[in-house]
DNA sequence: ATTATCTATAGATCTATAGATAATGC
DNA sequence: ATTATCTATAGATCTATAGATAATGC
């Protein structure tokens, strides 16, 4: 049991229970979202979450609002994972590559969470969290420092984020495919697109990667005590 | 009025009227799909199509089936447009670039149809029609002939189709952006990614493009006589 | 005679709340 | 005393069909 020294630790037991109910609803919503079943009745969602239907309306005004929160939660989680594993990377090319390579592996490691993101494709590009803002930051830094020769940041971001998203689709569609190898090839291609030499791109994408660890971060993002996971 | 010498010309008047009803339902479904309003009640859809609700069940078994047909219709239209304008292009790099550049312009030229595709993102990659199969064909040809040095076709397709899709999002999100210029830059970047030299990529994307004409093809794809459009 | 359309609506389904119950906080 | 939960359900909404109407095909 990782007892994370998490952000807002919800002082009272009542608060913790409320947060658990909310987290259970969000988890249930994610499982339906991952299947694209967005017209699932509220009652069915609350049953999957194992809470009374009345509790739903204590937390959310509508199903859309719940689904929105469920997507945001995954985006925040992915963002937290990427930040956790890319601190103190100075070279923008390596920073970009690391985020991209980790995201590719995330699709296989956390298929349900990945599918939540893929089913909300239209939110990815403009989101303030998740992969897109980090890709933008790294590409901008690479352009500013002259590391990248492709200077249209908007276009570069669109290509990279689109590729990351569709890469997820490919990884889900072909369960036998080697996700790491496929992802690294895509990363390499994108680095070349950005203007990194073929040799260097290959070297960057062959370098070791920090271990993708999502489980420990869930609680932190949920702002829910670790025992929330036991219910699953 | 272009009286296209279209495929199945539906001999009797009765057949033509039936096809019109179906086309009206599909057009209405597209306008809701473009807004992402997939839980719109059947009655509201039939009202938008200006047909009785009973007619819906003459043509489709469920709303999902209608939406599926509506998406397929757009994919077929885009596919027909691309084929129309890329016949007798021999160089795979030029063929790829032409399809990609035309698709980019399609987003601005036919925003509603484009949005139908973007809201069905998860269908794009695996579709048997639309951009994806053409991109795959051209990239495969380029790899086979040695025109492209990037040899992982699956990965290349994922990057290109993802970029084309998210490019559409960008073009819709920023109405003042020059769609042609933005698209050509993305195409150029992807050609470099595939292994075409920077100079050549630039030359290909600066070369003239056939005029994108979608209106004339709608009827053909609808398999509906030209007067079907008058009702709009 | 056949076929596609239309309107009206029965019955199914879903949403959102009222009111009861149980637990916590002070 | 307050707060979050629960169950039961009124009322709203939606689906899908029955049966009537109108037009075409032969």
Short mmCIF file of C-alpha atoms (C1' of nucleotides) in Angstrom, two decimals:
data_model
loop_
_atom_site.label_atom_id
_atom_site.label_comp_id
_atom_site.label_asym_id
_atom_site.label_seq_id
_atom_site.Cartn_x
_atom_site.Cartn_y
_atom_site.Cartn_z
CA UNK A 1 0.00 0.00 0.00
CA UNK A 2 1.71 3.17 -1.11
CA UNK A 3 0.60 5.82 1.32
CA UNK A 4 1.46 8.74 -0.94
CA UNK A 5 2.09 12.07 0.83
CA UNK A 6 -0.57 13.41 -1.53
CA UNK A 7 -1.81 16.93 -2.16
CA UNK A 8 -5.13 17.88 -0.48
CA UNK A 9 -5.40 15.00 2.03
CA UNK A 10 -9.11 15.54 2.82
CA UNK A 11 -8.97 15.82 6.62
CA UNK A 12 -12.20 14.20 7.81
CA UNK A 13 -13.49 10.68 7.25
CA UNK A 14 -16.66 12.09 5.76
CA UNK A 15 -14.63 13.93 3.15
CA UNK A 16 -12.71 10.82 2.35
CA UNK A 17 -15.87 8.82 1.85
CA UNK A 18 -17.31 11.51 -0.40
CA UNK A 19 -14.12 11.47 -2.44
CA UNK A 20 -14.35 7.69 -2.70
CA UNK A 21 -17.87 7.88 -4.07
CA UNK A 22 -16.77 10.43 -6.60
CA UNK A 23 -13.75 8.35 -7.57
CA UNK A 24 -15.92 5.24 -7.95
CA UNK A 25 -18.25 7.15 -10.28
CA UNK A 26 -15.33 8.41 -12.32
CA UNK A 27 -13.83 4.94 -12.57
CA UNK A 28 -17.14 3.51 -13.71
CA UNK A 29 -17.56 6.30 -16.23
CA UNK A 30 -14.09 5.56 -17.59
CA UNK A 31 -14.92 1.93 -18.15
CA UNK A 32 -17.95 2.89 -20.22
CA UNK A 33 -16.09 5.66 -22.01
CA UNK A 34 -13.34 3.23 -22.94
CA UNK A 35 -15.98 1.19 -24.74
CA UNK A 36 -17.52 4.26 -26.34
CA UNK A 37 -20.77 3.63 -24.50
CA UNK A 38 -21.62 7.24 -23.74
CA UNK A 39 -25.40 6.75 -23.73
CA UNK A 40 -25.26 4.34 -20.84
CA UNK A 41 -28.07 5.28 -18.40
CA UNK A 42 -27.03 6.98 -15.18
CA UNK A 43 -28.49 4.08 -13.21
CA UNK A 44 -26.23 1.60 -14.94
CA UNK A 45 -23.21 3.76 -14.23
CA UNK A 46 -24.06 4.07 -10.55
CA UNK A 47 -24.60 0.31 -10.36
CA UNK A 48 -21.17 -0.26 -11.89
CA UNK A 49 -19.77 2.16 -9.32
CA UNK A 50 -21.74 0.37 -6.60
CA UNK A 51 -23.38 3.52 -5.30
CA UNK A 52 -27.02 4.63 -5.20
CA UNK A 53 -28.32 6.61 -8.12
CA UNK A 54 -28.99 9.54 -5.82
CA UNK A 55 -25.28 9.87 -5.13
CA UNK A 56 -24.67 10.64 -8.75
CA UNK A 57 -26.61 13.88 -8.42
CA UNK A 58 -24.70 14.79 -5.30
CA UNK A 59 -21.57 14.97 -7.39
CA UNK A 60 -22.51 15.81 -10.95
CA UNK A 61 -25.23 17.77 -12.67
CA UNK A 62 -25.32 15.62 -15.77
CA UNK A 63 -23.79 12.61 -17.43
CA UNK A 64 -21.80 14.87 -19.72
CA UNK A 65 -20.26 16.54 -16.72
CA UNK A 66 -19.25 13.18 -15.28
CA UNK A 67 -17.69 12.09 -18.55
CA UNK A 68 -15.87 15.38 -18.79
CA UNK A 69 -14.41 14.86 -15.33
CA UNK A 70 -13.52 11.28 -16.24
CA UNK A 71 -11.55 12.40 -19.31
CA UNK A 72 -9.87 15.19 -17.40
CA UNK A 73 -8.81 12.72 -14.76
CA UNK A 74 -6.99 10.56 -17.32
CA UNK A 75 -5.36 13.57 -18.94
CA UNK A 76 -4.14 14.75 -15.56
CA UNK A 77 -2.83 11.29 -14.77
CA UNK A 78 -0.90 11.04 -18.03
CA UNK A 79 0.45 14.53 -17.50
CA UNK A 80 1.59 13.67 -13.99
CA UNK A 81 3.28 10.48 -15.20
CA UNK A 82 5.13 12.31 -17.96
CA UNK A 83 6.25 15.09 -15.62
CA UNK A 84 7.37 12.57 -13.04
CA UNK A 85 9.58 10.81 -15.56
CA UNK A 86 10.93 13.72 -17.60
CA UNK A 87 12.22 16.07 -14.92
CA UNK A 88 15.80 17.23 -15.44
CA UNK A 89 15.89 16.41 -19.15
CA UNK A 90 17.60 19.38 -20.76
CA UNK A 91 17.76 18.56 -24.46
CA UNK A 92 14.34 19.37 -25.99
CA UNK A 93 14.76 16.55 -28.50
CA UNK A 94 15.25 14.04 -25.70
CA UNK A 95 12.41 15.55 -23.68
CA UNK A 96 10.05 15.29 -26.63
CA UNK A 97 11.18 11.77 -27.41
CA UNK A 98 10.81 10.65 -23.82
CA UNK A 99 7.24 11.92 -23.52
CA UNK A 100 6.31 10.40 -26.84
CA UNK A 101 7.92 7.05 -26.10
CA UNK A 102 6.27 6.84 -22.69
CA UNK A 103 2.88 7.72 -24.12
CA UNK A 104 3.20 4.95 -26.69
CA UNK A 105 3.89 2.44 -23.93
CA UNK A 106 1.04 3.86 -21.87
CA UNK A 107 -1.45 2.62 -24.48
CA UNK A 108 -0.48 -0.99 -23.81
CA UNK A 109 0.18 -0.58 -20.11
CA UNK A 110 -3.12 1.12 -19.33
CA UNK A 111 -5.42 0.15 -22.18
CA UNK A 112 -8.59 1.34 -20.50
CA UNK A 113 -7.22 4.76 -19.62
CA UNK A 114 -5.69 5.05 -23.07
CA UNK A 115 -9.03 4.26 -24.68
CA UNK A 116 -10.73 6.95 -22.62
CA UNK A 117 -8.34 9.43 -24.20
CA UNK A 118 -8.77 8.00 -27.68
CA UNK A 119 -12.55 8.23 -27.41
CA UNK A 120 -12.17 11.91 -26.54
CA UNK A 121 -9.91 12.62 -29.50
CA UNK A 122 -11.34 16.06 -30.12
CA UNK A 123 -10.25 17.18 -26.66
CA UNK A 124 -6.63 16.10 -26.98
CA UNK A 125 -5.18 18.83 -29.14
CA UNK A 126 -6.58 21.78 -27.22
CA UNK A 127 -6.22 20.27 -23.75
CA UNK A 128 -4.20 22.08 -21.10
CA UNK A 129 -2.99 18.76 -19.76
CA UNK A 130 -1.84 15.39 -21.07
CA UNK A 131 0.58 15.02 -23.95
CA UNK A 132 -0.23 18.02 -26.14
CA UNK A 133 0.98 20.91 -23.94
CA UNK A 134 4.21 19.06 -23.17
CA UNK A 135 4.85 18.31 -26.83
CA UNK A 136 4.23 21.96 -27.63
CA UNK A 137 6.58 23.14 -24.91
CA UNK A 138 9.37 20.82 -25.99
CA UNK A 139 9.01 21.59 -29.69
CA UNK A 140 8.94 25.31 -28.97
CA UNK A 141 12.10 24.96 -26.89
CA UNK A 142 13.76 22.97 -29.66
CA UNK A 143 12.90 25.59 -32.24
CA UNK A 144 14.08 28.44 -30.00
CA UNK A 145 17.43 26.76 -29.34
CA UNK A 146 17.90 25.83 -32.99
CA UNK A 147 17.77 22.13 -32.15
CA UNK A 148 14.93 21.63 -34.62
CA UNK A 149 14.98 23.01 -38.14
CA UNK A 150 11.22 22.67 -38.67
CA UNK A 151 10.05 26.04 -37.41
CA UNK A 152 6.26 25.94 -37.72
CA UNK A 153 5.40 24.90 -34.18
CA UNK A 154 1.65 24.57 -34.75
CA UNK A 155 2.12 22.21 -37.65
CA UNK A 156 4.74 20.19 -35.82
CA UNK A 157 2.49 19.81 -32.79
CA UNK A 158 -0.43 18.71 -34.91
CA UNK A 159 1.67 16.05 -36.63
CA UNK A 160 3.20 14.76 -33.41
CA UNK A 161 0.01 14.67 -31.36
CA UNK A 162 -1.97 13.18 -34.23
CA UNK A 163 0.67 10.50 -34.63
CA UNK A 164 0.66 9.73 -30.89
CA UNK A 165 -3.09 9.34 -30.92
CA UNK A 166 -3.30 7.14 -33.97
CA UNK A 167 -0.37 5.13 -32.71
CA UNK A 168 -2.59 4.27 -29.75
CA UNK A 169 -5.27 3.07 -32.11
CA UNK A 170 -2.78 0.86 -33.91
CA UNK A 171 -1.49 -0.60 -30.66
CA UNK A 172 -5.01 -1.44 -29.52
CA UNK A 173 -5.99 -2.85 -32.91
CA UNK A 174 -3.01 -5.21 -33.00
CA UNK A 175 -2.49 -6.80 -29.59
CA UNK A 176 0.50 -8.84 -30.76
CA UNK A 177 2.44 -5.85 -31.99
CA UNK A 178 5.51 -4.82 -29.99
CA UNK A 179 4.37 -1.52 -28.55
CA UNK A 180 7.85 -0.33 -27.53
CA UNK A 181 9.46 -1.02 -30.88
CA UNK A 182 6.58 0.48 -32.85
CA UNK A 183 6.52 3.55 -30.67
CA UNK A 184 10.26 4.09 -30.89
CA UNK A 185 10.14 3.91 -34.67
CA UNK A 186 7.40 6.51 -34.75
CA UNK A 187 9.37 8.74 -32.40
CA UNK A 188 12.44 8.39 -34.55
CA UNK A 189 10.49 9.35 -37.65
CA UNK A 190 9.06 12.41 -35.95
CA UNK A 191 12.47 13.53 -34.75
CA UNK A 192 13.71 13.34 -38.32
CA UNK A 193 10.67 15.33 -39.39
CA UNK A 194 11.58 17.98 -36.84
CA UNK A 195 15.05 18.20 -38.32
CA UNK A 196 17.17 15.93 -36.16
CA UNK A 197 19.67 13.84 -38.13
CA UNK A 198 18.80 10.21 -38.77
CA UNK A 199 21.71 8.95 -36.72
CA UNK A 200 20.94 11.12 -33.75
CA UNK A 201 17.25 10.30 -33.90
CA UNK A 202 18.08 6.63 -33.79
CA UNK A 203 20.44 7.11 -30.87
CA UNK A 204 17.87 9.06 -28.88
CA UNK A 205 15.19 6.43 -29.41
CA UNK A 206 17.52 3.57 -28.48
CA UNK A 207 18.54 5.12 -25.20
CA UNK A 208 17.11 3.69 -21.98
CA UNK A 209 13.78 4.95 -20.73
CA UNK A 210 12.60 5.36 -17.14
CA UNK A 211 10.13 2.67 -16.08
CA UNK A 212 6.52 3.65 -16.73
CA UNK A 213 4.76 3.40 -13.38
CA UNK A 214 1.15 4.53 -13.40
CA UNK A 215 -0.35 2.69 -10.45
CA UNK A 216 1.36 4.74 -7.77
CA UNK A 217 0.23 7.99 -9.31
CA UNK A 218 -3.45 7.21 -9.54
CA UNK A 219 -4.13 7.96 -5.92
CA UNK A 220 -2.29 11.25 -6.12
CA UNK A 221 -4.35 12.37 -9.06
CA UNK A 222 -7.58 11.07 -7.58
CA UNK A 223 -6.84 13.03 -4.44
CA UNK A 224 -8.18 9.95 -2.79
CA UNK A 225 -6.54 7.96 -0.04
CA UNK A 226 -4.76 4.79 -1.14
CA UNK A 227 -7.47 2.51 0.28
CA UNK A 228 -9.79 3.76 -2.49
CA UNK A 229 -8.06 1.25 -4.75
CA UNK A 230 -8.93 -1.69 -2.50
CA UNK A 231 -12.60 -1.45 -3.51
CA UNK A 232 -11.76 -2.46 -7.08
CA UNK B 1 -27.05 21.31 -62.88
CA UNK B 2 -24.54 18.57 -63.52
CA UNK B 3 -26.52 15.59 -64.71
CA UNK B 4 -23.81 13.06 -63.90
CA UNK B 5 -23.91 9.81 -65.88
CA UNK B 6 -23.96 8.22 -62.47
CA UNK B 7 -23.72 4.57 -61.41
CA UNK B 8 -27.05 2.90 -60.51
CA UNK B 9 -29.52 5.45 -61.95
CA UNK B 10 -32.58 4.09 -60.08
CA UNK B 11 -35.01 3.49 -62.98
CA UNK B 12 -38.42 4.30 -61.53
CA UNK B 13 -39.72 7.49 -59.94
CA UNK B 14 -40.64 5.57 -56.83
CA UNK B 15 -37.05 4.44 -56.44
CA UNK B 16 -35.82 7.96 -56.88
CA UNK B 17 -38.14 9.28 -54.20
CA UNK B 18 -37.05 6.56 -51.82
CA UNK B 19 -33.44 7.44 -52.47
CA UNK B 20 -34.23 11.08 -51.79
CA UNK B 21 -35.76 10.26 -48.44
CA UNK B 22 -32.71 8.23 -47.56
CA UNK B 23 -30.38 10.99 -48.69
CA UNK B 24 -32.32 13.57 -46.67
CA UNK B 25 -31.99 11.40 -43.56
CA UNK B 26 -28.27 11.00 -44.15
CA UNK B 27 -27.79 14.70 -44.70
CA UNK B 28 -29.67 15.48 -41.48
CA UNK B 29 -27.66 12.89 -39.60
CA UNK B 30 -24.46 14.47 -40.88
CA UNK B 31 -25.44 17.89 -39.61
CA UNK B 32 -25.98 16.46 -36.12
CA UNK B 33 -22.86 14.31 -36.31
CA UNK B 34 -20.80 17.35 -37.27
CA UNK B 35 -21.89 18.92 -34.01
CA UNK B 36 -21.23 15.73 -32.07
CA UNK B 37 -24.92 15.49 -31.16
CA UNK B 38 -25.25 11.75 -31.44
CA UNK B 39 -28.02 11.39 -28.84
CA UNK B 40 -30.39 13.51 -30.86
CA UNK B 41 -33.81 11.78 -30.83
CA UNK B 42 -34.90 10.10 -34.03
CA UNK B 43 -37.88 12.43 -34.23
CA UNK B 44 -35.65 15.48 -34.27
CA UNK B 45 -33.54 13.96 -37.02
CA UNK B 46 -36.55 13.17 -39.17
CA UNK B 47 -37.87 16.69 -38.63
CA UNK B 48 -34.55 18.13 -39.77
CA UNK B 49 -34.77 15.86 -42.80
CA UNK B 50 -38.39 16.93 -43.31
CA UNK B 51 -39.74 13.40 -43.43
CA UNK B 52 -42.14 11.54 -41.14
CA UNK B 53 -40.66 9.56 -38.29
CA UNK B 54 -42.06 6.36 -39.77
CA UNK B 55 -39.84 6.80 -42.82
CA UNK B 56 -36.79 6.49 -40.65
CA UNK B 57 -37.67 2.89 -39.85
CA UNK B 58 -38.25 2.15 -43.51
CA UNK B 59 -34.58 2.85 -44.12
CA UNK B 60 -32.65 2.12 -40.94
CA UNK B 61 -33.01 -0.22 -38.00
CA UNK B 62 -31.42 2.11 -35.48
CA UNK B 63 -29.89 5.51 -35.05
CA UNK B 64 -26.45 3.94 -34.91
CA UNK B 65 -27.03 2.39 -38.28
CA UNK B 66 -28.02 5.75 -39.74
CA UNK B 67 -24.94 7.42 -38.31
CA UNK B 68 -22.80 4.64 -39.65
CA UNK B 69 -24.22 5.17 -43.13
CA UNK B 70 -23.73 8.91 -42.74
CA UNK B 71 -20.05 8.51 -41.93
CA UNK B 72 -19.56 5.99 -44.70
CA UNK B 73 -21.12 8.40 -47.14
CA UNK B 74 -18.58 11.10 -46.31
CA UNK B 75 -15.68 8.67 -46.48
CA UNK B 76 -16.86 7.49 -49.89
CA UNK B 77 -17.20 11.07 -51.06
CA UNK B 78 -13.69 11.99 -49.96
CA UNK B 79 -12.35 8.84 -51.55
CA UNK B 80 -14.10 9.63 -54.82
CA UNK B 81 -12.78 13.20 -54.81
CA UNK B 82 -9.22 12.04 -54.19
CA UNK B 83 -9.41 9.39 -56.91
CA UNK B 84 -10.91 11.85 -59.34
CA UNK B 85 -8.01 14.26 -58.84
CA UNK B 86 -5.08 11.90 -58.51
CA UNK B 87 -5.48 9.66 -61.53
CA UNK B 88 -2.36 9.32 -63.64
CA UNK B 89 0.04 10.46 -60.94
CA UNK B 90 2.98 8.08 -61.18
CA UNK B 91 5.42 9.25 -58.51
CA UNK B 92 4.22 7.85 -55.15
CA UNK B 93 5.60 10.91 -53.35
CA UNK B 94 3.52 13.21 -55.52
CA UNK B 95 0.48 10.95 -55.22
CA UNK B 96 0.76 10.94 -51.43
CA UNK B 97 1.32 14.69 -51.30
CA UNK B 98 -1.60 15.40 -53.60
CA UNK B 99 -4.05 13.36 -51.52
CA UNK B 100 -2.79 14.93 -48.33
CA UNK B 101 -2.89 18.47 -49.67
CA UNK B 102 -6.38 18.02 -51.03
CA UNK B 103 -7.62 16.57 -47.76
CA UNK B 104 -6.25 19.56 -45.87
CA UNK B 105 -8.17 21.90 -48.14
CA UNK B 106 -11.26 19.73 -47.83
CA UNK B 107 -11.52 20.62 -44.13
CA UNK B 108 -12.05 24.29 -44.96
CA UNK B 109 -14.01 23.71 -48.16
CA UNK B 110 -16.50 21.28 -46.65
CA UNK B 111 -16.41 21.98 -42.93
CA UNK B 112 -19.52 20.00 -42.12
CA UNK B 113 -18.42 16.89 -43.97
CA UNK B 114 -14.95 17.23 -42.51
CA UNK B 115 -16.37 17.42 -39.01
CA UNK B 116 -18.38 14.26 -39.60
CA UNK B 117 -15.10 12.49 -40.27
CA UNK B 118 -13.36 14.09 -37.30
CA UNK B 119 -16.15 13.02 -34.96
CA UNK B 120 -15.68 9.46 -36.18
CA UNK B 121 -11.92 9.51 -35.59
CA UNK B 122 -11.79 5.91 -34.47
CA UNK B 123 -13.12 4.77 -37.84
CA UNK B 124 -10.58 6.63 -39.96
CA UNK B 125 -7.52 4.45 -39.59
CA UNK B 126 -9.17 1.13 -40.31
CA UNK B 127 -11.58 2.38 -42.97
CA UNK B 128 -11.57 0.81 -46.41
CA UNK B 129 -12.32 4.19 -47.96
CA UNK B 130 -11.35 7.82 -47.49
CA UNK B 131 -7.78 8.95 -46.98
CA UNK B 132 -6.23 6.05 -45.07
CA UNK B 133 -6.24 3.30 -47.74
CA UNK B 134 -4.86 5.74 -50.33
CA UNK B 135 -2.12 6.90 -48.02
CA UNK B 136 -1.23 3.30 -47.32
CA UNK B 137 -1.16 2.42 -51.01
CA UNK B 138 1.04 5.38 -51.89
CA UNK B 139 3.43 4.86 -49.01
CA UNK B 140 3.71 1.17 -49.81
CA UNK B 141 4.48 2.01 -53.45
CA UNK B 142 7.08 4.55 -52.36
CA UNK B 143 8.77 2.02 -50.12
CA UNK B 144 8.71 -0.67 -52.81
CA UNK B 145 10.27 1.62 -55.40
CA UNK B 146 12.85 2.94 -52.96
CA UNK B 147 11.42 6.44 -53.20
CA UNK B 148 10.96 6.52 -49.42
CA UNK B 149 13.68 5.50 -46.99
CA UNK B 150 11.32 5.06 -44.04
CA UNK B 151 10.37 1.43 -44.45
CA UNK B 152 7.87 0.73 -41.65
CA UNK B 153 4.66 1.25 -43.58
CA UNK B 154 2.32 0.82 -40.61
CA UNK B 155 4.11 3.45 -38.60
CA UNK B 156 4.30 5.84 -41.54
CA UNK B 157 0.57 5.45 -42.20
CA UNK B 158 -0.29 6.07 -38.57
CA UNK B 159 1.77 9.27 -38.51
CA UNK B 160 0.40 10.57 -41.79
CA UNK B 161 -3.24 9.80 -41.13
CA UNK B 162 -3.02 11.08 -37.57
CA UNK B 163 -1.47 14.28 -38.83
CA UNK B 164 -4.16 14.71 -41.50
CA UNK B 165 -6.88 14.28 -38.90
CA UNK B 166 -5.45 16.64 -36.32
CA UNK B 167 -4.66 19.12 -39.06
CA UNK B 168 -8.40 19.24 -39.68
CA UNK B 169 -8.95 20.02 -36.02
CA UNK B 170 -6.46 22.86 -36.20
CA UNK B 171 -8.05 24.28 -39.31
CA UNK B 172 -11.49 24.23 -37.69
CA UNK B 173 -10.21 25.69 -34.43
CA UNK B 174 -8.55 28.64 -36.18
CA UNK B 175 -10.83 29.99 -38.89
CA UNK B 176 -8.37 32.73 -39.89
CA UNK B 177 -5.51 30.34 -40.56
CA UNK B 178 -4.49 29.83 -44.18
CA UNK B 179 -5.55 26.26 -44.76
CA UNK B 180 -3.54 25.76 -47.94
CA UNK B 181 -0.28 27.06 -46.53
CA UNK B 182 -0.68 25.15 -43.27
CA UNK B 183 -1.53 21.97 -45.10
CA UNK B 184 1.38 22.26 -47.49
CA UNK B 185 3.80 22.73 -44.62
CA UNK B 186 2.49 19.61 -42.94
CA UNK B 187 2.76 17.67 -46.19
CA UNK B 188 6.31 18.86 -46.66
CA UNK B 189 7.25 17.77 -43.15
CA UNK B 190 5.74 14.33 -43.69
CA UNK B 191 7.57 13.88 -46.97
CA UNK B 192 10.83 14.63 -45.18
CA UNK B 193 9.84 12.15 -42.52
CA UNK B 194 9.32 9.54 -45.23
CA UNK B 195 12.82 10.20 -46.51
CA UNK B 196 12.35 12.69 -49.33
CA UNK B 197 15.00 15.43 -49.40
CA UNK B 198 14.04 18.82 -48.02
CA UNK B 199 14.43 20.49 -51.40
CA UNK B 200 12.35 17.98 -53.22
CA UNK B 201 9.66 17.99 -50.55
CA UNK B 202 9.39 21.74 -50.87
CA UNK B 203 9.18 21.52 -54.65
CA UNK B 204 6.44 18.90 -54.54
CA UNK B 205 4.35 20.93 -52.11
CA UNK B 206 4.73 24.12 -54.11
CA UNK B 207 3.58 22.56 -57.34
CA UNK B 208 0.09 23.36 -58.60
CA UNK B 209 -2.82 21.31 -57.39
CA UNK B 210 -6.00 20.35 -59.24
CA UNK B 211 -9.03 22.34 -58.12
CA UNK B 212 -10.93 20.66 -55.28
CA UNK B 213 -14.49 20.23 -56.50
CA UNK B 214 -16.78 18.37 -54.16
CA UNK B 215 -20.23 19.58 -55.14
CA UNK B 216 -20.40 17.71 -58.43
CA UNK B 217 -19.46 14.44 -56.80
CA UNK B 218 -22.05 14.42 -54.07
CA UNK B 219 -24.82 13.26 -56.34
CA UNK B 220 -22.72 10.48 -57.72
CA UNK B 221 -21.94 9.18 -54.29
CA UNK B 222 -25.49 9.64 -53.08
CA UNK B 223 -26.65 7.65 -56.06
CA UNK B 224 -29.39 10.23 -56.13
CA UNK B 225 -30.47 12.32 -59.10
CA UNK B 226 -29.14 15.89 -59.16
CA UNK B 227 -32.52 17.38 -58.16
CA UNK B 228 -32.02 15.85 -54.73
CA UNK B 229 -29.79 18.83 -53.97
CA UNK B 230 -32.50 21.37 -54.77
CA UNK B 231 -34.43 20.43 -51.63
CA UNK B 232 -31.64 21.85 -49.44
"C1'" DA C 1 -51.78 -4.36 -56.24
"C1'" DT C 2 -47.86 -2.72 -54.39
"C1'" DT C 3 -45.03 0.30 -52.02
"C1'" DA C 4 -43.51 4.26 -49.47
"C1'" DT C 5 -44.99 7.66 -46.96
"C1'" DC C 6 -47.42 9.87 -43.08
"C1'" DT C 7 -49.56 10.70 -38.11
"C1'" DA C 8 -50.71 9.26 -33.71
"C1'" DT C 9 -49.51 6.76 -29.75
"C1'" DA C 10 -48.61 2.52 -26.62
"C1'" DG C 11 -45.16 1.05 -24.06
"C1'" DA C 12 -40.40 1.19 -22.70
"C1'" DT C 13 -36.83 3.74 -20.80
"C1'" DC C 14 -34.46 7.38 -18.45
"C1'" DT C 15 -33.86 11.48 -15.52
"C1'" DA C 16 -34.00 13.83 -11.50
"C1'" DT C 17 -36.06 14.44 -7.03
"C1'" DA C 18 -38.45 13.62 -2.59
"C1'" DG C 19 -38.06 11.74 1.61
"C1'" DA C 20 -36.04 8.19 4.65
"C1'" DT C 21 -31.77 6.34 6.72
"C1'" DA C 22 -27.26 6.24 8.55
"C1'" DA C 23 -23.02 8.13 9.82
"C1'" DT C 24 -19.98 11.82 11.23
"C1'" DG C 25 -18.41 16.34 13.40
"C1'" DC C 26 -18.40 19.37 17.12
"C1'" DA D 1 -27.00 19.32 13.72
"C1'" DT D 2 -25.15 18.40 9.55
"C1'" DT D 3 -24.13 15.87 5.65
"C1'" DA D 4 -23.91 12.13 2.43
"C1'" DT D 5 -25.93 8.30 1.32
"C1'" DC D 6 -29.79 5.28 -0.06
"C1'" DT D 7 -34.47 3.58 -2.33
"C1'" DA D 8 -38.58 4.33 -4.67
"C1'" DT D 9 -40.96 6.70 -8.16
"C1'" DA D 10 -43.34 10.74 -10.69
"C1'" DG D 11 -42.95 12.67 -14.78
"C1'" DA D 12 -40.49 13.45 -19.00
"C1'" DT D 13 -38.69 11.58 -23.01
"C1'" DC D 14 -37.83 8.37 -26.66
"C1'" DT D 15 -38.48 4.26 -29.58
"C1'" DA D 16 -40.83 1.61 -32.62
"C1'" DT D 17 -45.16 0.18 -34.55
"C1'" DA D 18 -50.04 0.09 -36.12
"C1'" DG D 19 -52.98 1.66 -39.30
"C1'" DA D 20 -54.39 5.30 -42.58
"C1'" DT D 21 -53.19 7.84 -46.82
"C1'" DA D 22 -51.27 8.78 -51.20
"C1'" DA D 23 -48.74 7.73 -55.15
"C1'" DT D 24 -46.77 4.69 -58.57
"C1'" DG D 25 -46.16 0.38 -61.57
"C1'" DC D 26 -48.01 -2.85 -64.57
#
